Tab-separated table of C-alpha atoms in Angstrom:
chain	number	residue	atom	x	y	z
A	1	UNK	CA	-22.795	-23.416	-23.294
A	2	UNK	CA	-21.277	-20.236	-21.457
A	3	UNK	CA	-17.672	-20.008	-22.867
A	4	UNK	CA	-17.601	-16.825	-24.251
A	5	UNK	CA	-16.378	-15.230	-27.575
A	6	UNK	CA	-14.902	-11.892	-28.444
A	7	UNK	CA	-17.109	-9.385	-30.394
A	8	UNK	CA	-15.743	-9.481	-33.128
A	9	UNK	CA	-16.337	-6.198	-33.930
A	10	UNK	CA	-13.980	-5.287	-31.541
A	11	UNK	CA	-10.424	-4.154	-32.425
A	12	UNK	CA	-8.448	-4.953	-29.350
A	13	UNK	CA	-4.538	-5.376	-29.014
A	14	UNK	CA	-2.241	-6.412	-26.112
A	15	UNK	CA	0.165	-4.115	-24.847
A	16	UNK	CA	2.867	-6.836	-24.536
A	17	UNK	CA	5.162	-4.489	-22.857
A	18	UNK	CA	3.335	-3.256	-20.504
A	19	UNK	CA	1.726	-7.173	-19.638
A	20	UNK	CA	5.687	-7.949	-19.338
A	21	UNK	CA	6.379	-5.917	-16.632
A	22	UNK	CA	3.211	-5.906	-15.172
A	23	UNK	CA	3.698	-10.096	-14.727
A	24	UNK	CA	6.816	-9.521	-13.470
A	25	UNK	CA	5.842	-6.807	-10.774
A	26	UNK	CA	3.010	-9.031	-9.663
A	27	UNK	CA	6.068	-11.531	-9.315
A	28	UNK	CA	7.991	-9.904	-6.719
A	29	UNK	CA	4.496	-9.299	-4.846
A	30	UNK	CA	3.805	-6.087	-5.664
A	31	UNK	CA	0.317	-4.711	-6.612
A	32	UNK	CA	-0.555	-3.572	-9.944
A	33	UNK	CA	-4.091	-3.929	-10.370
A	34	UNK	CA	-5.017	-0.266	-12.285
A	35	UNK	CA	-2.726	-0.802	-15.014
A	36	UNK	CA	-4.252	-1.256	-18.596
A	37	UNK	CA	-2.411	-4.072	-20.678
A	38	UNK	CA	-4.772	-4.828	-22.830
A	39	UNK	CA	-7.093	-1.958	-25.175
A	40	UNK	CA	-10.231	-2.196	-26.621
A	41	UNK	CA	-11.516	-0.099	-29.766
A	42	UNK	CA	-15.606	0.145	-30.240
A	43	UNK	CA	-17.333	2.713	-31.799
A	44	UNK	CA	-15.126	5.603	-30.893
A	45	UNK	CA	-14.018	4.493	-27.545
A	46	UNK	CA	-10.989	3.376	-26.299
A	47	UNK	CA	-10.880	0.531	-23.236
A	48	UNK	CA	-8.240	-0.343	-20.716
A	49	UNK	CA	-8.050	-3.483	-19.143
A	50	UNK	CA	-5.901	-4.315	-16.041
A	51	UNK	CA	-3.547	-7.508	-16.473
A	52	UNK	CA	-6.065	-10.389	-14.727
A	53	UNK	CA	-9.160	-8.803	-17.240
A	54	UNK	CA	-6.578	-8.759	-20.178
A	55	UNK	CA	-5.726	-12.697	-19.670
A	56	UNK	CA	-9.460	-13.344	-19.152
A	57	UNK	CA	-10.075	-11.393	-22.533
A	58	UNK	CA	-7.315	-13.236	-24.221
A	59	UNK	CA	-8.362	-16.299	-23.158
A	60	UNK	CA	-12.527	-15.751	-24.891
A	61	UNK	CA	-12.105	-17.712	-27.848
A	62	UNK	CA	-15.372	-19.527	-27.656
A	63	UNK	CA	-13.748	-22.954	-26.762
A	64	UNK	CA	-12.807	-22.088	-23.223
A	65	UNK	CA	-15.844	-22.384	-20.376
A	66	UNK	CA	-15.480	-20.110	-17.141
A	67	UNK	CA	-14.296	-22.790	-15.208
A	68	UNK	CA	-11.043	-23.635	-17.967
A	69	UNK	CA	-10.594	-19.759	-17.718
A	70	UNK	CA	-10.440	-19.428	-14.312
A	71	UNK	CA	-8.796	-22.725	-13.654
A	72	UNK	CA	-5.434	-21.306	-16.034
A	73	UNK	CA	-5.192	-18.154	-13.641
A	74	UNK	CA	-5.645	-20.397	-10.225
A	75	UNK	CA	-2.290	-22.067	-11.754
A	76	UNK	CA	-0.412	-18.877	-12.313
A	77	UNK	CA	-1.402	-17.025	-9.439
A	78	UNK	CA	-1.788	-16.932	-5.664
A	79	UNK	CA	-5.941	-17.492	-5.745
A	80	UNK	CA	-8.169	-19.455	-4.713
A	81	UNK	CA	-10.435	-21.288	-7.657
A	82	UNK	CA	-13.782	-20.656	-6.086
A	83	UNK	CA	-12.838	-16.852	-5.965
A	84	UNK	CA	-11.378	-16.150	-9.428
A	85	UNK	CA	-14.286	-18.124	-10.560
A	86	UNK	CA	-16.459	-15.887	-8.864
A	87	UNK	CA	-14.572	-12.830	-10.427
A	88	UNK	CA	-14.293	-14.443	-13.963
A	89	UNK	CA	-18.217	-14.868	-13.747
A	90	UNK	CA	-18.921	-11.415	-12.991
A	91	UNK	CA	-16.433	-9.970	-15.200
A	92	UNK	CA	-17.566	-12.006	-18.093
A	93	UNK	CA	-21.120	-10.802	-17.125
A	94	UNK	CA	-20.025	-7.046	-17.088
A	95	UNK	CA	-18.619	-7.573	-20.396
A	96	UNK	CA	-21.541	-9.629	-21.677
A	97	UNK	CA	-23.729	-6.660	-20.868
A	98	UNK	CA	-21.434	-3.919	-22.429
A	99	UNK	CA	-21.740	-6.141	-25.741
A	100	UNK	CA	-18.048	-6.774	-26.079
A	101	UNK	CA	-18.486	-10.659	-25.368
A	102	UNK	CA	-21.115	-13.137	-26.669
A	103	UNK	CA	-21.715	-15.603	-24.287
A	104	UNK	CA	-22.673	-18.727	-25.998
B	1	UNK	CA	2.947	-17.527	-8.409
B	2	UNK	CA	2.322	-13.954	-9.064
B	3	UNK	CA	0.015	-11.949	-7.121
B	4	UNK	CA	-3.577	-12.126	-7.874
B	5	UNK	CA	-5.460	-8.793	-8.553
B	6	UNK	CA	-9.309	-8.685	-9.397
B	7	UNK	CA	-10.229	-8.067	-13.265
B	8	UNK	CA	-11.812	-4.762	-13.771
B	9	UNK	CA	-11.835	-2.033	-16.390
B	10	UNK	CA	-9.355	0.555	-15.452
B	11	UNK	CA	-9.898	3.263	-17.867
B	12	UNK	CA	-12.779	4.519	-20.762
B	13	UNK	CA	-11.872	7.359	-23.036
B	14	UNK	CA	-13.357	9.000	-26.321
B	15	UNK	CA	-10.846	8.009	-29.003
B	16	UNK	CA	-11.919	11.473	-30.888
């Protein structure tokens, strides 16, 4: 039904730090988008994603459809829904095809 | 609101 799930062969981690101040530079306007916040482990490689990838990858728990996902970001930040649907679909397709979600 | 930035993968490396 197209809400996605984590591999679960994945180890992953967020760097909360980093997400911190990256949230809080993207706050005073600034652009941040080739930081890695959140890191992905599979078979002997190491994965960085930027802060808007990282909350779309925190947010594939299975329950969530691409509409709820994108729909929490279009509250938090300055976008319009039909575009970071459009990016959560493609994204979520990119990852789909690396393996690293299961799209249900 | 916080800017918006596009998702993407910013960085691949071999762990070993």
């Amino acid at each position: 039904m197209n809400k996605p799930l984590r591999n679960p062969e994945i180890v992953w981690r967020v760097e909360n730090r980093r997400q911190t101040e990256v949230l809080k530079a993207l706050e005073t306007g600034e652009e941040i988008e080739d930081s890695g916040t959140v890191i992905l482990l599979q078979s002997g490689m190491m994965h960085q994603l930027n802060l808007i990838g990282g909350l779309i990858w925190q947010q594939c728990d299975g329950q969530q459809s691409l509409t709820d996902i994108a729909g929490e970001l279009a509250k938090e930040f300055t976008v319009e829904q039909s575009e970071v649907e459009s990016d959560v679909a493609e994204f979520v397709a990119d990852l789909t095809e690396r393996g690293w979600l299961i799209n249900e | 609101m916080k800017k918006y930035i596009k998702p993407r993968i910013v960085g691949s490396s071999n762990v070993h």
